[in-house]
Coordinates of C-alpha atoms in Angstrom, one line a residue:
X3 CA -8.0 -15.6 -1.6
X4 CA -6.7 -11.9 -1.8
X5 CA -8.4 -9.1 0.0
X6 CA -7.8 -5.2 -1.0
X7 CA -8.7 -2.1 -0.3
X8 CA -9.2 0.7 -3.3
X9 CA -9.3 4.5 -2.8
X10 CA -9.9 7.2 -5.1
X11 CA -7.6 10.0 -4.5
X12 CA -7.8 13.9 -6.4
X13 CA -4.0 13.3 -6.8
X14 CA -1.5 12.6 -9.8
X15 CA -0.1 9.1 -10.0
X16 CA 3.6 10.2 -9.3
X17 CA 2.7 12.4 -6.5
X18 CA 0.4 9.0 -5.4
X19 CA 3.4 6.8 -6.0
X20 CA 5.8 8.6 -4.0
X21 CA 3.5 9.0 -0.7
X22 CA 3.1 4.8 -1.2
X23 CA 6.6 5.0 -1.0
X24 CA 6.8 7.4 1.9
X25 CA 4.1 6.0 3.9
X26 CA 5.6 2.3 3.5
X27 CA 9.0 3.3 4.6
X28 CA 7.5 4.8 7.7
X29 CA 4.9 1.9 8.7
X30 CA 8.1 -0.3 8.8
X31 CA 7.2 -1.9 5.6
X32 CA 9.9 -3.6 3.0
X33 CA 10.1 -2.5 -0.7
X34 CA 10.5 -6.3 -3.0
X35 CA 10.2 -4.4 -5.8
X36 CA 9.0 -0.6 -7.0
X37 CA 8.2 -0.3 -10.7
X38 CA 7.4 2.9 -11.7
X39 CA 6.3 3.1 -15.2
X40 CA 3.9 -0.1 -14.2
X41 CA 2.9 1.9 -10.7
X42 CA 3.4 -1.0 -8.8
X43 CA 5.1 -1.2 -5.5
X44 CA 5.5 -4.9 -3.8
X45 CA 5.7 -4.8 0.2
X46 CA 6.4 -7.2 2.7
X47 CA 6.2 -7.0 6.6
X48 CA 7.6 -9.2 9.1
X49 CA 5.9 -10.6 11.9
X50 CA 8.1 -12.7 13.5
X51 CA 10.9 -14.8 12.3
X52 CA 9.0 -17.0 9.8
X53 CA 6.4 -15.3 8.7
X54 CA 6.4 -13.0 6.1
X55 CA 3.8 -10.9 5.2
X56 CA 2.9 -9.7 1.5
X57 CA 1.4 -6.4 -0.1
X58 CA 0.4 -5.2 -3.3
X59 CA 0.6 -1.9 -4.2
X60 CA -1.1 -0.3 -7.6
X61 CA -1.5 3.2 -8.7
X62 CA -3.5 3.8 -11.8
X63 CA -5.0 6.9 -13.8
X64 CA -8.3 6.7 -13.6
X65 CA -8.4 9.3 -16.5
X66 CA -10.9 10.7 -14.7
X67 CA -9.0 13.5 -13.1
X68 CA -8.5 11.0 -10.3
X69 CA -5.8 8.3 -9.3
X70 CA -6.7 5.0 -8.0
X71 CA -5.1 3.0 -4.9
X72 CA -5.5 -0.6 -4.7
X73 CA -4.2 -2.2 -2.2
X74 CA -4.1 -5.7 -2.0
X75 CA -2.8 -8.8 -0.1
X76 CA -3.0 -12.4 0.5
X77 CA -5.3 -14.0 4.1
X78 CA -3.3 -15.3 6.9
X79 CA -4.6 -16.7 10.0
X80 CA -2.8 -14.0 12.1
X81 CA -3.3 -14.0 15.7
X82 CA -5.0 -10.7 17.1
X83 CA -4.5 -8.0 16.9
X84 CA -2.1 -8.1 14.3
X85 CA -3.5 -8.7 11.2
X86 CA -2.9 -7.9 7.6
X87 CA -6.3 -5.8 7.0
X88 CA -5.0 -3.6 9.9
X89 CA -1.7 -3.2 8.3
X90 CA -3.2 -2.1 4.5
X91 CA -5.9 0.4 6.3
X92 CA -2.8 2.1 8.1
X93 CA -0.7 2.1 5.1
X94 CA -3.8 4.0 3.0
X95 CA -4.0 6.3 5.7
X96 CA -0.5 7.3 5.7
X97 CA -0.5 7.7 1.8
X98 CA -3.8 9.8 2.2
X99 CA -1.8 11.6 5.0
X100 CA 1.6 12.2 2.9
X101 CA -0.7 13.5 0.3
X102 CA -2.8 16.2 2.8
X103 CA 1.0 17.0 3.4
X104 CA 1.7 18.5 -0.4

């Protein structure tokens, strides 16, 4: 069962898409797959030497005069403290950080 995590940011979708790109590459995450036009960005993390870890990225206009951030990703029984929830909160924080940054 996926979790997610969904913020509403006062940004555009390209300027939204690029800080998801930013932040990842700083958090240590790896880009599967960034598509653009879609405004989906697939992640992965490693944790370890056989396990993989799996994130969704999707950035849609709200039309609203607002861009929405949903971050999703798929339960493991990770050991604490690292777990996946921890990993998606940090990654929205750094794409709300990269964005106070503009």
């Amino acid at each position: 069962m996926p979790l997610w995590c969904i913020r509403r940011l006062a940004s555009s979708p390209e300027q939204v898409f690029d800080a998801a790109l930013d932040a990842a590459a700083r958090l240590g995450f790896t880009v599967s797959l960034a598509d653009r036009p879609a405004g989906h960005l697939f992640l992965s993390q490693e944790h370890g030497p056989r396990r993989t870890h799996r994130f969704t990225v999707s950035v849609t206009d709200s039309g609203l005069g607002a861009t929405v951030l949903y971050v999703s990703w798929e339960t493991h029984l990770s050991p604490w403290p690292r777990s996946d929830a921890r990993a998606a909160a940090r990654l929205c924080r750094a794409i709300e950080g990269a964005l106070a940054g503009l």
